[in-house]
Coordinates of C-alpha atoms in Angstrom, one line a residue:
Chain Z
X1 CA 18.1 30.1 -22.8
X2 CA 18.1 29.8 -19.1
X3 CA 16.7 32.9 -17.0
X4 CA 20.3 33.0 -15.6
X5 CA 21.6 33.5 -18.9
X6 CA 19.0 36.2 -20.0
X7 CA 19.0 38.2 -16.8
X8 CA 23.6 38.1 -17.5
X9 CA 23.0 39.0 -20.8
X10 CA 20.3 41.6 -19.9
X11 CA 23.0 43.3 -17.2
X12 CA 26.0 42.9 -19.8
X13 CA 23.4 44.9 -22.0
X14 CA 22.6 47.5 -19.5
X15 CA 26.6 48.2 -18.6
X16 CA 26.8 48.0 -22.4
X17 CA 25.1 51.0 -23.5
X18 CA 26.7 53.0 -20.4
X19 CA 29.3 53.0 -22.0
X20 CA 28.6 52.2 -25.9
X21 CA 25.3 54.6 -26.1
X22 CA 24.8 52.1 -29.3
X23 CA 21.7 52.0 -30.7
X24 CA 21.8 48.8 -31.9
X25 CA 22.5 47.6 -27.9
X26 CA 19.4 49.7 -26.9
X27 CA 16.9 47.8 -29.2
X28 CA 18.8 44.8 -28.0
X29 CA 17.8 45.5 -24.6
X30 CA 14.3 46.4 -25.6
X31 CA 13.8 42.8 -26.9
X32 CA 15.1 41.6 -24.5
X33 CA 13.1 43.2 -21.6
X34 CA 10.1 42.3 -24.3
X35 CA 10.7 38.9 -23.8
X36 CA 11.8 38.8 -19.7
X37 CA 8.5 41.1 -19.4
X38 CA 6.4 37.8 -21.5
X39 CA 8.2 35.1 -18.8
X40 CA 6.9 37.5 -16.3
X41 CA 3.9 37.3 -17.0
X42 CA 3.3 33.4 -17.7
X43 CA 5.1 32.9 -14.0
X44 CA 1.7 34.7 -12.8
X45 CA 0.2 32.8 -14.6
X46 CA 1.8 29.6 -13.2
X47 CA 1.1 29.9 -9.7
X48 CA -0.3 26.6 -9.2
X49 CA 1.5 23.2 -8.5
X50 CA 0.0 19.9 -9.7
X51 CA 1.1 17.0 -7.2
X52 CA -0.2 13.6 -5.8
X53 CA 0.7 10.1 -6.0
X54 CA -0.7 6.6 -7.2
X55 CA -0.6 3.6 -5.1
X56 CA -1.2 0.1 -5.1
X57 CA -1.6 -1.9 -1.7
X58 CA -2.0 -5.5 -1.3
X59 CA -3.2 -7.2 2.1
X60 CA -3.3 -10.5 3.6
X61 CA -4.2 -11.0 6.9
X62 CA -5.1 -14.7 8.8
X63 CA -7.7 -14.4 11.6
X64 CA -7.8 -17.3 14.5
X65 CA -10.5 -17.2 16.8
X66 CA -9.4 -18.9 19.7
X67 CA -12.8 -19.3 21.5
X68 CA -14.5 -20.7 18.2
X69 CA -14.7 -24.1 17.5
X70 CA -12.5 -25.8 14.3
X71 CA -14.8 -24.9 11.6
X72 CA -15.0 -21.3 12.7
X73 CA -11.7 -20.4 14.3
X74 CA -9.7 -19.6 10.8
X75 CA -10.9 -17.0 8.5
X76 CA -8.4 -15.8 5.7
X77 CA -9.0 -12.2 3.8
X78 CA -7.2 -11.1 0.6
X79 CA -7.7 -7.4 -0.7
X80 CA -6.3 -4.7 -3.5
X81 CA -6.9 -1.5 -3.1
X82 CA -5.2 0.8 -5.8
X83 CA -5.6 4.4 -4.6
X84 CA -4.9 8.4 -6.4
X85 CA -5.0 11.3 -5.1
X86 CA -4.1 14.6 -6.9
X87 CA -3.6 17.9 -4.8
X88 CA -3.4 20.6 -6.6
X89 CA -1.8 23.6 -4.7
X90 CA -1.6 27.4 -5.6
X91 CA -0.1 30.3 -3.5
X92 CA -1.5 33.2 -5.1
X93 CA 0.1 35.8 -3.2
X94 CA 2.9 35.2 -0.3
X95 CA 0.4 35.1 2.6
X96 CA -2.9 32.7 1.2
X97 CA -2.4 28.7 0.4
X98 CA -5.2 26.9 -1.2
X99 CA -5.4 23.2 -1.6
X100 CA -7.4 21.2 -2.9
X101 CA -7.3 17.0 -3.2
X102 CA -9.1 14.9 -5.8
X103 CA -9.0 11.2 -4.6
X104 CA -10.4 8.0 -4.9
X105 CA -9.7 4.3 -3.6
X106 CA -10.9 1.2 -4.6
X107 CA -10.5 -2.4 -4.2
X108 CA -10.0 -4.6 -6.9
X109 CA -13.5 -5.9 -8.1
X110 CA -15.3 -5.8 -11.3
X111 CA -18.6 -6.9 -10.5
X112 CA -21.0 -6.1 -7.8
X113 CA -25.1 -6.9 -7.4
X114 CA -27.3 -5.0 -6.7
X115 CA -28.5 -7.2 -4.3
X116 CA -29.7 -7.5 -0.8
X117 CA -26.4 -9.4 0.3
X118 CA -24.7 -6.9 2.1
X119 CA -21.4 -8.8 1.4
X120 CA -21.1 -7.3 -2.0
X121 CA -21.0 -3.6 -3.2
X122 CA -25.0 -3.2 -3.1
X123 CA -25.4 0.6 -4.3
X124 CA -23.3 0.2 -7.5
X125 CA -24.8 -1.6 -10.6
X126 CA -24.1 -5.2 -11.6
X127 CA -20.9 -4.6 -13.8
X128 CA -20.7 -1.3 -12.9
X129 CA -17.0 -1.0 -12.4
X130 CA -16.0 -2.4 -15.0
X131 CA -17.0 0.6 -17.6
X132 CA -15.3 3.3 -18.8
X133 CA -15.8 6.6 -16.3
X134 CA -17.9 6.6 -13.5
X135 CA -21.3 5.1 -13.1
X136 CA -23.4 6.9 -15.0
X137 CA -26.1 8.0 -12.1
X138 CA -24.3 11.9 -10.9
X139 CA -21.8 13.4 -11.1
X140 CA -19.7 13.1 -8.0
X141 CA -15.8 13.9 -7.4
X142 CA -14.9 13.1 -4.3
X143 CA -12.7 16.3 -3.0
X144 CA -10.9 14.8 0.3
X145 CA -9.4 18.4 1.2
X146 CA -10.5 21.7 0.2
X147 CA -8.7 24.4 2.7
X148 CA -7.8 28.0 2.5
X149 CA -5.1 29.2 4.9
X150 CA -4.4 32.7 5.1
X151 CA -1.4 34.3 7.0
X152 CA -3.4 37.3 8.1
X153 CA -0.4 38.7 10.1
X154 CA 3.2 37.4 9.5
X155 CA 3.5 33.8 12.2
X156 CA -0.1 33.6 12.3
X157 CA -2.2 31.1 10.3
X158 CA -5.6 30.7 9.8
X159 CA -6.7 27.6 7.8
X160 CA -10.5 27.0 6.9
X161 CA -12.1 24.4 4.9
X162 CA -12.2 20.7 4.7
X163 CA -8.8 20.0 6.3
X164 CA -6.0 18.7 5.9
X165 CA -6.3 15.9 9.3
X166 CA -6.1 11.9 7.7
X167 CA -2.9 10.4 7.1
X168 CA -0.4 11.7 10.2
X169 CA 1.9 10.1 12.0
X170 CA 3.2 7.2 12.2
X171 CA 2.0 6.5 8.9
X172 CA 4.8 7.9 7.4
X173 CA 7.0 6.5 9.4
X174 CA 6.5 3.0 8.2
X175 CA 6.2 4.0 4.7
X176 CA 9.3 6.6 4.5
X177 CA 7.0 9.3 3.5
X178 CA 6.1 12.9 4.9
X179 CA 3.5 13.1 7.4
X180 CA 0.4 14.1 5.8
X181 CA -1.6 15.9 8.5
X182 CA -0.6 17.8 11.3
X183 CA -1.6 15.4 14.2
X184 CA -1.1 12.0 15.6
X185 CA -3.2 9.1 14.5
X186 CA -4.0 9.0 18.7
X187 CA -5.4 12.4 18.7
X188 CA -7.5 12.0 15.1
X189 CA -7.1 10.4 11.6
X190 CA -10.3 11.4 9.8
X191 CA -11.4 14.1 7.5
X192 CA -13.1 17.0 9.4
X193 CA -14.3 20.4 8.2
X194 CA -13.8 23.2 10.3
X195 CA -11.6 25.8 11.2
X196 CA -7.8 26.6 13.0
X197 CA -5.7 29.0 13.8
X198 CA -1.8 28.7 14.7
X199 CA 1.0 30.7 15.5
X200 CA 4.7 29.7 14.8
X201 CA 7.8 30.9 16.8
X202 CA 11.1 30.9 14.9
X203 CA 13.5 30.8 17.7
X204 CA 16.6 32.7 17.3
X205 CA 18.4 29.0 17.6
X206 CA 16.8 27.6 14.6
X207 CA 14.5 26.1 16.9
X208 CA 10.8 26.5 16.4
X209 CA 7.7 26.3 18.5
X210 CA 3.8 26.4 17.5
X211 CA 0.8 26.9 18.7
X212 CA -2.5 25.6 16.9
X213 CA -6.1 25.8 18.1
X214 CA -8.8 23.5 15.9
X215 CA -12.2 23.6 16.0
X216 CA -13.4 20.3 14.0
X217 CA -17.3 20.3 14.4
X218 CA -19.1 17.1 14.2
X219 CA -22.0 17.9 12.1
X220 CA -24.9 16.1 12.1
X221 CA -27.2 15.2 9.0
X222 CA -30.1 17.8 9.4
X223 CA -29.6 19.9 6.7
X224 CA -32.2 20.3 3.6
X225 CA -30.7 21.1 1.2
X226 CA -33.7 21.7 -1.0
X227 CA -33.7 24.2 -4.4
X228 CA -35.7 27.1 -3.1
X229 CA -36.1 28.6 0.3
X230 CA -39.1 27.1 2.0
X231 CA -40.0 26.1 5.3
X232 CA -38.9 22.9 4.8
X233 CA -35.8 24.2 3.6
X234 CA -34.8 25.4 6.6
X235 CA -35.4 22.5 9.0
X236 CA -35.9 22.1 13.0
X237 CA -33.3 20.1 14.5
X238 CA -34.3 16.1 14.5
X239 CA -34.9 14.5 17.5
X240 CA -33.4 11.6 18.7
X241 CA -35.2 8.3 19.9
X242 CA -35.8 10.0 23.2
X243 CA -37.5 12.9 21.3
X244 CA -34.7 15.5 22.3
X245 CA -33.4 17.8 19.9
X246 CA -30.0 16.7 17.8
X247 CA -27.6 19.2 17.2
X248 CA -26.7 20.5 13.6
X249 CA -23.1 20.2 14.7
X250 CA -21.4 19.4 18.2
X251 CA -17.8 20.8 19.3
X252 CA -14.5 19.3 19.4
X253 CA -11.4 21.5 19.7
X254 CA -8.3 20.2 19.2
X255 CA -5.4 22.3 21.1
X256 CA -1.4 21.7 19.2
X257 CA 2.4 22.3 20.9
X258 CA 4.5 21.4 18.5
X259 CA 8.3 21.7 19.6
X260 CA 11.0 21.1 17.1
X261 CA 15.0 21.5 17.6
X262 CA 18.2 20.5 16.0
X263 CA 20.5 21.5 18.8
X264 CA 21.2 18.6 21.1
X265 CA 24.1 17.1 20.9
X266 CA 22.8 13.1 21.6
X267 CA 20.4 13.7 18.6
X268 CA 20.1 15.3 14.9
X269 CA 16.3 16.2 15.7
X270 CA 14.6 16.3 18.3
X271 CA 10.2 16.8 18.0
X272 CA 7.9 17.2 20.5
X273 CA 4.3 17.3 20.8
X274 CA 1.3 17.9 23.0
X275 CA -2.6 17.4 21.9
X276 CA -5.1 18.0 23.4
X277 CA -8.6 17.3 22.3
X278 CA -12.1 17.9 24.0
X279 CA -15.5 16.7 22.7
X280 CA -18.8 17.8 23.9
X281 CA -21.7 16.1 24.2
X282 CA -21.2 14.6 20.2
X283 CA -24.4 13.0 18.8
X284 CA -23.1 9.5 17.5
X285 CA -25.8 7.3 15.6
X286 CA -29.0 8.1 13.4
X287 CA -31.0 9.8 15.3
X288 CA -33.7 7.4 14.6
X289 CA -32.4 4.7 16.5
X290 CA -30.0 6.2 18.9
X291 CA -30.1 9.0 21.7
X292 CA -26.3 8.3 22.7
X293 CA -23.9 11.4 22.9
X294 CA -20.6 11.2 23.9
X295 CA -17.9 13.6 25.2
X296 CA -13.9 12.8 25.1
X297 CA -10.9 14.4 26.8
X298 CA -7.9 13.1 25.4
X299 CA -4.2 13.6 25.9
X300 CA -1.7 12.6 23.7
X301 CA 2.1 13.7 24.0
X302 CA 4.5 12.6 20.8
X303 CA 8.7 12.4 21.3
X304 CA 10.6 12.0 18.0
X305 CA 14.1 11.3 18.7
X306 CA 15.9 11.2 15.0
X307 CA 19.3 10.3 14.1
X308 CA 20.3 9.4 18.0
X309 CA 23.9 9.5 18.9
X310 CA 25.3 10.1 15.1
X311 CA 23.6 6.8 13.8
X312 CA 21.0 6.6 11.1
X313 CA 18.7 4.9 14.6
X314 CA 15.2 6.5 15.0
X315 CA 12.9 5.7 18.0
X316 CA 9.5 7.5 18.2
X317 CA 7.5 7.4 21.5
X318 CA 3.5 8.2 21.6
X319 CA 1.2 7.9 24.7
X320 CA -2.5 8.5 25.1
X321 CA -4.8 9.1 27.7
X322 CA -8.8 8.9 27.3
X323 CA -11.7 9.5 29.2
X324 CA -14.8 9.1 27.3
X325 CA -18.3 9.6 28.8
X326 CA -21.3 8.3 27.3
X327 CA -25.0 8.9 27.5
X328 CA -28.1 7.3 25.8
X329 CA -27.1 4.0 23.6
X330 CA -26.9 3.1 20.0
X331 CA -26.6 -0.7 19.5
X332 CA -27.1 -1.3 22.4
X333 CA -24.6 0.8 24.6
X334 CA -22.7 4.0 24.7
X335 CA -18.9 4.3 23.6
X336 CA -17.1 1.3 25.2
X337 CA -19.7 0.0 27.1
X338 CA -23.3 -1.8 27.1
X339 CA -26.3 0.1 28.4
X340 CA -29.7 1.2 27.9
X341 CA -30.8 4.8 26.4
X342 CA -31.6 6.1 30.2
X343 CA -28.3 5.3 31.5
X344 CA -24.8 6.7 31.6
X345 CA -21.2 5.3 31.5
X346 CA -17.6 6.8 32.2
X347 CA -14.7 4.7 30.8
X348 CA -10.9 6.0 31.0
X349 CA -8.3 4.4 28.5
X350 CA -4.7 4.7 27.4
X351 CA -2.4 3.2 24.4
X352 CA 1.4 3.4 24.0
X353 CA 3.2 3.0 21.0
X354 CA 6.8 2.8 20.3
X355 CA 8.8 2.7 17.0
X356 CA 12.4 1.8 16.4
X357 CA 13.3 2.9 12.5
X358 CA 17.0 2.6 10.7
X359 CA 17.4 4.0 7.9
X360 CA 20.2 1.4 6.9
X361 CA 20.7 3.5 3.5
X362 CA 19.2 6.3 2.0
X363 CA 17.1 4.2 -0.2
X364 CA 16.6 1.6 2.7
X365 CA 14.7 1.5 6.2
X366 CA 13.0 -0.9 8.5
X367 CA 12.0 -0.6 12.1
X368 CA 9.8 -2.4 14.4
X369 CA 6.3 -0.6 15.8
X370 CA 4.6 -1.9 19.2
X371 CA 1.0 -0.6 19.9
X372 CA -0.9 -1.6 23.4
X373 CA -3.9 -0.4 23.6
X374 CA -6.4 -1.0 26.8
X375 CA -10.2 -1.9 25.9
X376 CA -12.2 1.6 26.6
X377 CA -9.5 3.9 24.9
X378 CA -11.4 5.5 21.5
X379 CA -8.4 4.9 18.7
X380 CA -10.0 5.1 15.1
X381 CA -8.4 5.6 12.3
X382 CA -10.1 6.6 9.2
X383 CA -7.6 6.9 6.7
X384 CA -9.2 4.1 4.9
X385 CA -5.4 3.3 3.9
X386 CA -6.3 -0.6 5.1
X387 CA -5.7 1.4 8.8
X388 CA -7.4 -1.3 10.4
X389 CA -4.1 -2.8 10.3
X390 CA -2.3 -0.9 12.8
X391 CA -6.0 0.4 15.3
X392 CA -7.4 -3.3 14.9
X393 CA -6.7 -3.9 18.7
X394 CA -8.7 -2.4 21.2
X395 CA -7.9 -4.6 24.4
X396 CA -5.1 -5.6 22.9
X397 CA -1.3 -5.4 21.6
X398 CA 0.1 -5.7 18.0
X399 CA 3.1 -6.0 16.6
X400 CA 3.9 -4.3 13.4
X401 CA 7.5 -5.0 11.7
X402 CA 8.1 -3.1 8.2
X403 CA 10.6 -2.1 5.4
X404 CA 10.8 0.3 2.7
X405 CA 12.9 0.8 0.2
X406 CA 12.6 3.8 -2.6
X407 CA 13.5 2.4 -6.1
X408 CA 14.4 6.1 -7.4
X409 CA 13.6 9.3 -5.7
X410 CA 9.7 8.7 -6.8
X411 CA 9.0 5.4 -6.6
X412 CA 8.7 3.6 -2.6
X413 CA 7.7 -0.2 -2.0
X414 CA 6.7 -0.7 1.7
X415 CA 6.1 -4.3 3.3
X416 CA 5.1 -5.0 6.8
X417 CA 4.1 -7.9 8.9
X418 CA 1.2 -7.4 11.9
X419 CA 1.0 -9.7 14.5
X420 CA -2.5 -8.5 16.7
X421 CA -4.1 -9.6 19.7
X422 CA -7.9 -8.6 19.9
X423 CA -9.5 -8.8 23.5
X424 CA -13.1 -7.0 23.1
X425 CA -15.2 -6.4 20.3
X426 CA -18.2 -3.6 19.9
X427 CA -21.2 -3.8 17.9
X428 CA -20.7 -0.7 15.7
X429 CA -17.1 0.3 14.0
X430 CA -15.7 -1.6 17.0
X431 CA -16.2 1.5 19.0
X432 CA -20.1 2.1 19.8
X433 CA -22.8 -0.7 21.6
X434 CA -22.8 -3.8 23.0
X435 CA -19.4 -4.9 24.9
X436 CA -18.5 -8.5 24.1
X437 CA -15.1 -10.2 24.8
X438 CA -13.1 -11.9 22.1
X439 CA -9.6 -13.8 22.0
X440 CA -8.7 -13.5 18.4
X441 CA -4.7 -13.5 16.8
X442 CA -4.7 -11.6 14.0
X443 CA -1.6 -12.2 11.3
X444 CA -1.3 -10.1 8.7
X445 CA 0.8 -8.5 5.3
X446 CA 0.8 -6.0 3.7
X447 CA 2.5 -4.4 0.4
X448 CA 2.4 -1.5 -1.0
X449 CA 4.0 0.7 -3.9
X450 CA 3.7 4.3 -3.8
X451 CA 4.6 6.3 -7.2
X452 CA 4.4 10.2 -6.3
X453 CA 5.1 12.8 -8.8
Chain N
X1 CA 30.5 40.8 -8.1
X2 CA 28.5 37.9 -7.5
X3 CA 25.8 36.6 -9.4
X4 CA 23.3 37.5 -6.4
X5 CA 24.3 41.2 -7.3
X6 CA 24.2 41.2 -10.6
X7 CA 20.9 39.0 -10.6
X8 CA 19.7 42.2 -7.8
X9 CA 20.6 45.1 -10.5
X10 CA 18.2 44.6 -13.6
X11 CA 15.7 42.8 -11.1
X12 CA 15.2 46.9 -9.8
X13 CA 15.9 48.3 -12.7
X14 CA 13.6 46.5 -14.2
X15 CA 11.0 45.5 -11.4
X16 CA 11.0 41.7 -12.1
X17 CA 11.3 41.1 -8.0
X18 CA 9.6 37.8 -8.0
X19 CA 11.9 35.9 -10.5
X20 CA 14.9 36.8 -7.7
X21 CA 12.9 37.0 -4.7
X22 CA 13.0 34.9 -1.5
X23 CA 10.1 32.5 -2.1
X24 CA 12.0 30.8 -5.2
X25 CA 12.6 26.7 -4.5
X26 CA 16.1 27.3 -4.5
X27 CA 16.2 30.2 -1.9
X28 CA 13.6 27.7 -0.1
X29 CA 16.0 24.8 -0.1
X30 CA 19.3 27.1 0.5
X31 CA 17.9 28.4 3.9
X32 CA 16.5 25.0 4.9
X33 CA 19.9 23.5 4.4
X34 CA 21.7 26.5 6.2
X35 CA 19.5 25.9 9.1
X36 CA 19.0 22.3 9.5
X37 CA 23.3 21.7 8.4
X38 CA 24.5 24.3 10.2
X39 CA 26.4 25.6 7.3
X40 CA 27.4 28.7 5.5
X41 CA 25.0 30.0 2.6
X42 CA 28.1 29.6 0.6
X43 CA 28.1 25.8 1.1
X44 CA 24.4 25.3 1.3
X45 CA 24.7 26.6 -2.3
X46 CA 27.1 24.0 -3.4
X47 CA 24.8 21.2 -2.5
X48 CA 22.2 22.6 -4.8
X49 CA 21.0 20.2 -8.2
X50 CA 19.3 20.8 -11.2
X51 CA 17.0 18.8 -12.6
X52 CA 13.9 16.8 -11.7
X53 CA 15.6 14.9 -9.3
X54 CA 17.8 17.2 -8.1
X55 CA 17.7 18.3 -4.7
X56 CA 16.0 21.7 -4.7
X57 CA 12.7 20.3 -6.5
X58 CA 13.1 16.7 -4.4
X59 CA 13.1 18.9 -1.6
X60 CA 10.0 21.1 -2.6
X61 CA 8.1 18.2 -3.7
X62 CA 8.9 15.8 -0.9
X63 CA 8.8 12.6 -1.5
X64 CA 10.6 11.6 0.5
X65 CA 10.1 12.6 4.7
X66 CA 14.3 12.7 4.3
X67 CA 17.1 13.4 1.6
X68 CA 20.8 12.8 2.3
X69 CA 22.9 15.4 0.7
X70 CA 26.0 14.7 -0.8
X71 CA 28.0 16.2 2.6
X72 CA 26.1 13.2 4.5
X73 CA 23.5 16.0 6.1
X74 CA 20.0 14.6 6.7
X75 CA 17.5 17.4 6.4
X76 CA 14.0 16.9 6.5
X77 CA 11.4 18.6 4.2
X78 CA 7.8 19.5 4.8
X79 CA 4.7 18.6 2.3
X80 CA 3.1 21.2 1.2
X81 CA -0.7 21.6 2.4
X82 CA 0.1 18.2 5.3
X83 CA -0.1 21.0 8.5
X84 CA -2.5 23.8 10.0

């Protein structure tokens, strides 16, 4: 019996013994309010929602280096990845959100050495992903997002915890899913700990404004994290190269304007964004081998023009603008540029990317995604989702077309093809040391299928 | 008297508020649809589905960034625990 059902009968009971004064209706009612009272109860007891989604993702992608000579200019990769992740969200009480994310992703391999070859998986055991369970060595769960948020005062949000920041847009673009962070992949696409606060405006027009302020700390690996307080526990900072004190964590703040109406006439929705984000002076390297520390200002500003003119025709518009400034070296140079640990380097970059989307039926979309990004602009995406198919171009320009099609209202398949033109090349994650210049095509596929529940 | 009111009368008497209240899926998907349609509550109720795949859990799941309702509205739904 439905809830509807028993609350009707309940109120056909109550008007009931108005009139009737029946006994009989009275210890009706009793039972009744017996058993509402016992659903009552188990929806407290049900505050928390179990979500997440499986998927499988296939890449192909052709390299040609155009500067190499025949043997070397063609290299070919293949990978599987088959990824999970399980959130599980609970809202206590109307003004705190908790979430947390269980999630793992692997490529398809079975056996790995432990061997010196870096090429294969050298911290696992020979065979080791082939057994049942985890390696037996800890007992690790890898916990992607753990967050609090707390609406202290009605509009106003404070979130806290390991946040909610890989996986934006236009990730979900391409794929037809919901966004699944908060920013652009221009301003960041990794997971942070740390802190925010926003405040949202419900316009009397249905429109709504907000207002977020991040504070993402880079921490940096001093911590002992020994069993009992000793001296040792409680570390002095380490020092770089240079022998100058590393800081436990440098600042980044990331600042939010998020604008969102349904009220023009030309367009069903209409988003705008503006983000802002500072770093200072962020230690970058072990300190061992590097003194280098950087410091960002970046300026991103988002358009999302859906549903133009009546059609099902999408364009999205993002633009970029970096200056990074470097001191010190690691690998022999600073972010976007060669130099030595005494010297210094300012580099200013921008990026543009454009998306065209039609949804040609509810089940089916493609579009078409141009990226150009200048050499000395920091783009890095960390969503370890295979990213390194759309940010694989600094000095460069790619290409991206893609489809997706949803087989039922939980089950999405997503192909695209990447065309990428790679101008420079850095020593470490293609961001930090030595400059070098490169003429590489890049051709690519991907596939994926996405089962969420 | 509609089922709202009669829903309201032994949700007082009996102080059950959270089985009626705002926060419920369907309330959740009802004043989405009234603001992002443009539409009366009164409509935005008719586009509302049971089941697994019916619209009010699609919606608070969200799957997908987009559902089309039976009226041909687009409305767009947010994930849960994807913004600060």
């Amino acid at each position: 019996m439905s809830l509807r059902n028993i609350i009707l009968l309940m109120t056909l009971g109550i008007l009931s013994t108005a009139t009737l004064a029946n006994s009989s209706a009275e210890e009706k009612i009793k039972e009744l309010e017996a058993r509402l009272e016992a659903l009552e109860y188990k929806s407290y007891e049900s505050i928390a929602t179990l979500n997440g989604s499986v998927k499988h993702t296939s890449v192909f992608f052709n390299l040609k280096d155009n500067a190499a000579n025949t043997t070397d200019k063609y290299k070919r990769f293949k990978k599987h990845v088959i990824s999970s992740k399980i959130d599980l969200n609970a809202r206590p009480s109307d003004d705190v959100f908790l979430n947390t994310r269980l999630s793992m992703k692997k490529f398809w391999y079975n056996q790995a050495y432990e061997s010196s070859d870096s090429k294969y998986y050298a911290d696992k055991l020979t065979f080791g992903e082939s057994r049942q369970g985890v390696t037996p060595s800890d007992s690790t769960v890898y916990m992607e997002r753990v967050f609090i948020q707390w609406s202290f005062v009605p509009t106003w949000t404070l979130t806290i915890g390991r946040l909610p920041l890989s996986g934006g847009s236009p990730k979900g673009i391409m794929e037809g899913a919901p966004e699944d962070a908060p920013f652009h992949k221009f301003t960041m696409s990794e997971v942070n700990d740390g802190a925010s606060l926003s405040k949202k405006h419900n316009l009397t027009n249905g429109d709504s404004l907000k207002f977020t302020l991040a504070y993402l700390p880079w921490g940096t690996f001093n911590v002992d994290t020994g069993s009992r307080i000793t001296d040792s526990s409680y570390k002095d900072k380490s020092t770089d190269n240079q022998g100058v004190a590393v800081d436990t964590s440098d600042p980044i703040y990331i600042f939010i304007t998020d604008y969102k109406t349904r009220n023009f006439s030309w367009v069903r929705e209409f988003n705008f964004s503006f983000q802002y984000a500072k770093w200072f002076d962020v230690f970058l390297g072990p300190p061992a081998s590097s003194n280098l520390r950087s410091s960002v200002d970046r300026h991103t500003w988002t358009f999302d023009l859906l549903g133009i003119v009546g059609s099902k025709f999408d364009l999205n518009f993002a633009y970029t603008h970096s200056e990074t400034e470097s001191s010190g070296a690691f690998a022999g140079g600073g972010l976007f540029c060669s130099q030595t640990a005494t010297e210094t380097c300012k580099v200013k970059g921008d990026a543009f990317m454009a998306i065209a989307n039609y949804r040609a039926t509810d089940k089916w979309g493609f579009g078409y995604l141009f990226l150009k990004n200048s050499s000395h602009n920091l783009l890095f995406d960390n969503d370890m989702d295979l990213g390194y198919i759309l940010f694989m171009s600094p000095g460069g320009v790619n290409h991206i077309g893609y489809t997706n099609y949803r087989f039922n209202t939980y089950l999405t398949g997503a192909l695209s093809l990447t065309m990428a033109k790679i101008k420079k090349r850095y020593a470490v994650s293609n961001l930090i040391g030595t400059e070098e210049d490169v003429d590489y095509n890049i051709d690519g596929l991907k596939f994926s299928l996405t089962a969420r529940f | 008297m509609n089922l709202r009111r009669l829903c309201l009368f032994p949700v007082l008497f009996l102080s059950i508020s959270n089985i009626c209240n705002a926060a419920s899926p369907k309330e959740a998907f009802v004043k989405s649809v009234v603001k992002q349609c443009k539409i009366s509550k009164e409509e935005a109720m008719k586009l509302v589905s049971p089941g697994r795949t019916g619209t009010v859990i699609t919606f608070k799941l969200c799957p997908q960034k987009t559902m089309t309702l039976k009226n041909g509205c687009i409305i767009t739904c947010g994930k849960e625990g994807a913004s600060l």
